[in-house]
Amino acid sequence: MNLLSPPAGTASLFVRRDLPAVRALTTEAVLFAAGRCVRRGPVEEVLPAEWGPHGSSPAR
C-alpha cells in the first residue's frame, strides 16, 4: 500500500467506497452525499471507525 502513497506535501484524488482502504491511505478526506460536500477534515473525523467497511448515513 505504501507504493500508492504520494510524497509528503502532495495532493491526490482517491475515490473509493472501501472505507478501510480510505482510512489506511489518506490523512484528510471529503465526504459527498447527493453530490454535495457534507464533511471535510481529518479522515478519522470524516469517516469514524464505528461506521465499519461500508459506511453509514452522513446526515448527523
PDB file of N, CA and C in Angstrom:
ATOM      1  N   MET A   1       0.807  -1.196   0.000  1.00  0.00           N
ATOM      2  CA  MET A   1       0.000   0.000   0.000  1.00  0.00           C
ATOM      3  C   MET A   1       0.850   1.259   0.000  1.00  0.00           C
ATOM      4  N   ASN A   2       2.028   1.210   0.584  1.00  0.00           N
ATOM      5  CA  ASN A   2       2.874   2.395   0.613  1.00  0.00           C
ATOM      6  C   ASN A   2       3.278   2.845  -0.780  1.00  0.00           C
ATOM      7  N   LEU A   3       3.248   1.949  -1.758  1.00  0.00           N
ATOM      8  CA  LEU A   3       3.568   2.334  -3.127  1.00  0.00           C
ATOM      9  C   LEU A   3       2.551   3.320  -3.675  1.00  0.00           C
ATOM     10  N   LEU A   4       1.340   3.299  -3.146  1.00  0.00           N
ATOM     11  CA  LEU A   4       0.293   4.204  -3.607  1.00  0.00           C
ATOM     12  C   LEU A   4       0.324   5.548  -2.906  1.00  0.00           C
ATOM     13  N   SER A   5       1.051   5.651  -1.821  1.00  0.00           N
ATOM     14  CA  SER A   5       1.089   6.893  -1.049  1.00  0.00           C
ATOM     15  C   SER A   5       2.002   7.911  -1.713  1.00  0.00           C
ATOM     16  N   PRO A   6       1.487   9.111  -2.010  1.00  0.00           N
ATOM     17  CA  PRO A   6       2.328  10.148  -2.614  1.00  0.00           C
ATOM     18  C   PRO A   6       3.307  10.709  -1.583  1.00  0.00           C
ATOM     19  N   PRO A   7       4.374  11.360  -2.051  1.00  0.00           N
ATOM     20  CA  PRO A   7       5.310  12.002  -1.118  1.00  0.00           C
ATOM     21  C   PRO A   7       4.595  13.064  -0.276  1.00  0.00           C
ATOM     22  N   ALA A   8       5.143  13.360   0.890  1.00  0.00           N
ATOM     23  CA  ALA A   8       4.563  14.384   1.768  1.00  0.00           C
ATOM     24  C   ALA A   8       4.399  15.693   1.012  1.00  0.00           C
ATOM     25  N   GLY A   9       3.297  16.374   1.250  1.00  0.00           N
ATOM     26  CA  GLY A   9       3.038  17.654   0.603  1.00  0.00           C
ATOM     27  C   GLY A   9       2.397  17.525  -0.766  1.00  0.00           C
ATOM     28  N   THR A  10       2.094  16.315  -1.190  1.00  0.00           N
ATOM     29  CA  THR A  10       1.489  16.082  -2.492  1.00  0.00           C
ATOM     30  C   THR A  10       0.008  15.777  -2.310  1.00  0.00           C
ATOM     31  N   ALA A  11      -0.829  16.383  -3.126  1.00  0.00           N
ATOM     32  CA  ALA A  11      -2.265  16.111  -3.073  1.00  0.00           C
ATOM     33  C   ALA A  11      -2.616  15.091  -4.145  1.00  0.00           C
ATOM     34  N   SER A  12      -3.591  14.259  -3.854  1.00  0.00           N
ATOM     35  CA  SER A  12      -4.074  13.303  -4.850  1.00  0.00           C
ATOM     36  C   SER A  12      -5.563  13.075  -4.621  1.00  0.00           C
ATOM     37  N   LEU A  13      -6.248  12.673  -5.669  1.00  0.00           N
ATOM     38  CA  LEU A  13      -7.671  12.372  -5.589  1.00  0.00           C
ATOM     39  C   LEU A  13      -7.824  10.860  -5.560  1.00  0.00           C
ATOM     40  N   PHE A  14      -8.486  10.362  -4.539  1.00  0.00           N
ATOM     41  CA  PHE A  14      -8.656   8.929  -4.320  1.00  0.00           C
ATOM     42  C   PHE A  14     -10.138   8.696  -4.083  1.00  0.00           C
ATOM     43  N   VAL A  15     -10.830   8.133  -5.061  1.00  0.00           N
ATOM     44  CA  VAL A  15     -12.270   7.931  -4.959  1.00  0.00           C
ATOM     45  C   VAL A  15     -12.525   6.455  -4.666  1.00  0.00           C
ATOM     46  N   ARG A  16     -13.104   6.167  -3.497  1.00  0.00           N
ATOM     47  CA  ARG A  16     -13.352   4.782  -3.087  1.00  0.00           C
ATOM     48  C   ARG A  16     -14.631   4.695  -2.265  1.00  0.00           C
ATOM     49  N   ARG A  17     -15.225   3.524  -2.288  1.00  0.00           N
ATOM     50  CA  ARG A  17     -16.327   3.205  -1.373  1.00  0.00           C
ATOM     51  C   ARG A  17     -15.840   2.256  -0.295  1.00  0.00           C
ATOM     52  N   ASP A  18     -14.608   1.796  -0.421  1.00  0.00           N
ATOM     53  CA  ASP A  18     -13.979   0.883   0.535  1.00  0.00           C
ATOM     54  C   ASP A  18     -13.376   1.723   1.660  1.00  0.00           C
ATOM     55  N   LEU A  19     -14.152   1.951   2.726  1.00  0.00           N
ATOM     56  CA  LEU A  19     -13.727   2.867   3.782  1.00  0.00           C
ATOM     57  C   LEU A  19     -12.452   2.442   4.498  1.00  0.00           C
ATOM     58  N   PRO A  20     -12.210   1.153   4.765  1.00  0.00           N
ATOM     59  CA  PRO A  20     -10.931   0.784   5.373  1.00  0.00           C
ATOM     60  C   PRO A  20      -9.736   1.189   4.502  1.00  0.00           C
ATOM     61  N   ALA A  21      -9.863   1.074   3.186  1.00  0.00           N
ATOM     62  CA  ALA A  21      -8.774   1.491   2.293  1.00  0.00           C
ATOM     63  C   ALA A  21      -8.572   2.996   2.361  1.00  0.00           C
ATOM     64  N   VAL A  22      -9.655   3.746   2.395  1.00  0.00           N
ATOM     65  CA  VAL A  22      -9.545   5.205   2.501  1.00  0.00           C
ATOM     66  C   VAL A  22      -8.845   5.580   3.804  1.00  0.00           C
ATOM     67  N   ARG A  23      -9.261   4.948   4.912  1.00  0.00           N
ATOM     68  CA  ARG A  23      -8.632   5.243   6.209  1.00  0.00           C
ATOM     69  C   ARG A  23      -7.146   4.905   6.207  1.00  0.00           C
ATOM     70  N   ALA A  24      -6.768   3.817   5.528  1.00  0.00           N
ATOM     71  CA  ALA A  24      -5.373   3.371   5.515  1.00  0.00           C
ATOM     72  C   ALA A  24      -4.482   4.237   4.633  1.00  0.00           C
ATOM     73  N   LEU A  25      -5.042   4.834   3.587  1.00  0.00           N
ATOM     74  CA  LEU A  25      -4.223   5.527   2.594  1.00  0.00           C
ATOM     75  C   LEU A  25      -4.267   7.042   2.664  1.00  0.00           C
ATOM     76  N   THR A  26      -5.142   7.609   3.480  1.00  0.00           N
ATOM     77  CA  THR A  26      -5.274   9.067   3.499  1.00  0.00           C
ATOM     78  C   THR A  26      -5.204   9.636   4.912  1.00  0.00           C
ATOM     79  N   THR A  27      -4.913  10.916   4.987  1.00  0.00           N
ATOM     80  CA  THR A  27      -4.945  11.615   6.275  1.00  0.00           C
ATOM     81  C   THR A  27      -6.088  12.622   6.316  1.00  0.00           C
ATOM     82  N   GLU A  28      -6.506  13.100   5.157  1.00  0.00           N
ATOM     83  CA  GLU A  28      -7.619  14.044   5.035  1.00  0.00           C
ATOM     84  C   GLU A  28      -8.651  13.428   4.098  1.00  0.00           C
ATOM     85  N   ALA A  29      -9.932  13.722   4.337  1.00  0.00           N
ATOM     86  CA  ALA A  29     -10.988  13.165   3.498  1.00  0.00           C
ATOM     87  C   ALA A  29     -12.096  14.185   3.290  1.00  0.00           C
ATOM     88  N   VAL A  30     -12.824  13.998   2.197  1.00  0.00           N
ATOM     89  CA  VAL A  30     -14.017  14.787   1.901  1.00  0.00           C
ATOM     90  C   VAL A  30     -15.124  13.782   1.622  1.00  0.00           C
ATOM     91  N   LEU A  31     -16.253  13.938   2.282  1.00  0.00           N
ATOM     92  CA  LEU A  31     -17.386  13.034   2.121  1.00  0.00           C
ATOM     93  C   LEU A  31     -18.489  13.764   1.368  1.00  0.00           C
ATOM     94  N   PHE A  32     -18.954  13.153   0.286  1.00  0.00           N
ATOM     95  CA  PHE A  32     -20.037  13.715  -0.511  1.00  0.00           C
ATOM     96  C   PHE A  32     -21.278  12.853  -0.361  1.00  0.00           C
ATOM     97  N   ALA A  33     -22.430  13.478  -0.344  1.00  0.00           N
ATOM     98  CA  ALA A  33     -23.722  12.795  -0.354  1.00  0.00           C
ATOM     99  C   ALA A  33     -24.632  13.569  -1.287  1.00  0.00           C
ATOM    100  N   ALA A  34     -25.244  12.876  -2.213  1.00  0.00           N
ATOM    101  CA  ALA A  34     -26.139  13.501  -3.191  1.00  0.00           C
ATOM    102  C   ALA A  34     -25.454  14.652  -3.927  1.00  0.00           C
ATOM    103  N   GLY A  35     -24.162  14.479  -4.221  1.00  0.00           N
ATOM    104  CA  GLY A  35     -23.428  15.482  -4.981  1.00  0.00           C
ATOM    105  C   GLY A  35     -22.965  16.697  -4.201  1.00  0.00           C
ATOM    106  N   ARG A  36     -23.149  16.691  -2.898  1.00  0.00           N
ATOM    107  CA  ARG A  36     -22.742  17.828  -2.060  1.00  0.00           C
ATOM    108  C   ARG A  36     -21.746  17.386  -1.005  1.00  0.00           C
ATOM    109  N   CYS A  37     -20.805  18.278  -0.707  1.00  0.00           N
ATOM    110  CA  CYS A  37     -19.832  18.022   0.348  1.00  0.00           C
ATOM    111  C   CYS A  37     -20.545  18.133   1.690  1.00  0.00           C
ATOM    112  N   VAL A  38     -20.526  17.045   2.471  1.00  0.00           N
ATOM    113  CA  VAL A  38     -21.192  17.074   3.771  1.00  0.00           C
ATOM    114  C   VAL A  38     -20.198  17.038   4.927  1.00  0.00           C
ATOM    115  N   ARG A  39     -18.967  16.622   4.662  1.00  0.00           N
ATOM    116  CA  ARG A  39     -17.913  16.617   5.682  1.00  0.00           C
ATOM    117  C   ARG A  39     -16.564  16.758   5.009  1.00  0.00           C
ATOM    118  N   ARG A  40     -15.639  17.399   5.749  1.00  0.00           N
ATOM    119  CA  ARG A  40     -14.282  17.583   5.239  1.00  0.00           C
ATOM    120  C   ARG A  40     -13.355  17.741   6.432  1.00  0.00           C
ATOM    121  N   GLY A  41     -12.225  17.036   6.420  1.00  0.00           N
ATOM    122  CA  GLY A  41     -11.273  17.160   7.515  1.00  0.00           C
ATOM    123  C   GLY A  41     -10.426  15.922   7.675  1.00  0.00           C
ATOM    124  N   PRO A  42      -9.858  15.723   8.871  1.00  0.00           N
ATOM    125  CA  PRO A  42      -9.050  14.533   9.130  1.00  0.00           C
ATOM    126  C   PRO A  42      -9.889  13.265   8.908  1.00  0.00           C
ATOM    127  N   VAL A  43      -9.285  12.274   8.279  1.00  0.00           N
ATOM    128  CA  VAL A  43     -10.026  11.064   7.909  1.00  0.00           C
ATOM    129  C   VAL A  43     -10.700  10.407   9.108  1.00  0.00           C
ATOM    130  N   GLU A  44     -10.080  10.440  10.289  1.00  0.00           N
ATOM    131  CA  GLU A  44     -10.701   9.790  11.450  1.00  0.00           C
ATOM    132  C   GLU A  44     -11.940  10.534  11.943  1.00  0.00           C
ATOM    133  N   GLU A  45     -12.089  11.812  11.587  1.00  0.00           N
ATOM    134  CA  GLU A  45     -13.302  12.565  11.932  1.00  0.00           C
ATOM    135  C   GLU A  45     -14.365  12.438  10.845  1.00  0.00           C
ATOM    136  N   VAL A  46     -13.934  12.430   9.596  1.00  0.00           N
ATOM    137  CA  VAL A  46     -14.864  12.358   8.473  1.00  0.00           C
ATOM    138  C   VAL A  46     -15.446  10.952   8.329  1.00  0.00           C
ATOM    139  N   LEU A  47     -14.617   9.934   8.543  1.00  0.00           N
ATOM    140  CA  LEU A  47     -15.035   8.534   8.411  1.00  0.00           C
ATOM    141  C   LEU A  47     -14.767   7.791   9.714  1.00  0.00           C
ATOM    142  N   PRO A  48     -15.601   7.960  10.720  1.00  0.00           N
ATOM    143  CA  PRO A  48     -15.354   7.309  12.009  1.00  0.00           C
ATOM    144  C   PRO A  48     -15.248   5.791  11.878  1.00  0.00           C
ATOM    145  N   ALA A  49     -14.371   5.174  12.670  1.00  0.00           N
ATOM    146  CA  ALA A  49     -14.146   3.727  12.623  1.00  0.00           C
ATOM    147  C   ALA A  49     -15.425   2.938  12.896  1.00  0.00           C
ATOM    148  N   GLU A  50     -16.312   3.464  13.733  1.00  0.00           N
ATOM    149  CA  GLU A  50     -17.541   2.734  14.048  1.00  0.00           C
ATOM    150  C   GLU A  50     -18.488   2.607  12.858  1.00  0.00           C
ATOM    151  N   TRP A  51     -18.225   3.326  11.782  1.00  0.00           N
ATOM    152  CA  TRP A  51     -19.036   3.191  10.576  1.00  0.00           C
ATOM    153  C   TRP A  51     -18.827   1.849   9.899  1.00  0.00           C
ATOM    154  N   GLY A  52     -17.716   1.184  10.148  1.00  0.00           N
ATOM    155  CA  GLY A  52     -17.451  -0.101   9.520  1.00  0.00           C
ATOM    156  C   GLY A  52     -17.026   0.056   8.073  1.00  0.00           C
ATOM    157  N   PRO A  53     -16.925  -1.056   7.347  1.00  0.00           N
ATOM    158  CA  PRO A  53     -16.363  -1.028   5.997  1.00  0.00           C
ATOM    159  C   PRO A  53     -17.258  -0.417   4.932  1.00  0.00           C
ATOM    160  N   HIS A  54     -18.553  -0.331   5.179  1.00  0.00           N
ATOM    161  CA  HIS A  54     -19.462   0.159   4.143  1.00  0.00           C
ATOM    162  C   HIS A  54     -20.105   1.489   4.483  1.00  0.00           C
ATOM    163  N   GLY A  55     -19.682   2.114   5.554  1.00  0.00           N
ATOM    164  CA  GLY A  55     -20.162   3.444   5.892  1.00  0.00           C
ATOM    165  C   GLY A  55     -21.490   3.457   6.619  1.00  0.00           C
ATOM    166  N   SER A  56     -21.984   4.651   6.756  1.00  0.00           N
ATOM    167  CA  SER A  56     -23.234   4.909   7.454  1.00  0.00           C
ATOM    168  C   SER A  56     -23.799   6.180   6.862  1.00  0.00           C
ATOM    169  N   SER A  57     -24.952   6.550   7.264  1.00  0.00           N
ATOM    170  CA  SER A  57     -25.545   7.785   6.774  1.00  0.00           C
ATOM    171  C   SER A  57     -24.731   8.986   7.241  1.00  0.00           C
ATOM    172  N   PRO A  58     -24.300   9.865   6.323  1.00  0.00           N
ATOM    173  CA  PRO A  58     -23.530  11.041   6.716  1.00  0.00           C
ATOM    174  C   PRO A  58     -24.362  12.106   7.413  1.00  0.00           C
ATOM    175  N   ALA A  59     -25.666  11.998   7.349  1.00  0.00           N
ATOM    176  CA  ALA A  59     -26.523  13.006   7.988  1.00  0.00           C
ATOM    177  C   ALA A  59     -26.508  12.810   9.495  1.00  0.00           C
ATOM    178  N   ARG A  60     -25.964  13.783  10.201  1.00  0.00           N
ATOM    179  CA  ARG A  60     -25.945  13.733  11.662  1.00  0.00           C
ATOM    180  C   ARG A  60     -26.459  15.025  12.215  1.00  0.00           C
TER     181      ARG A  60
END
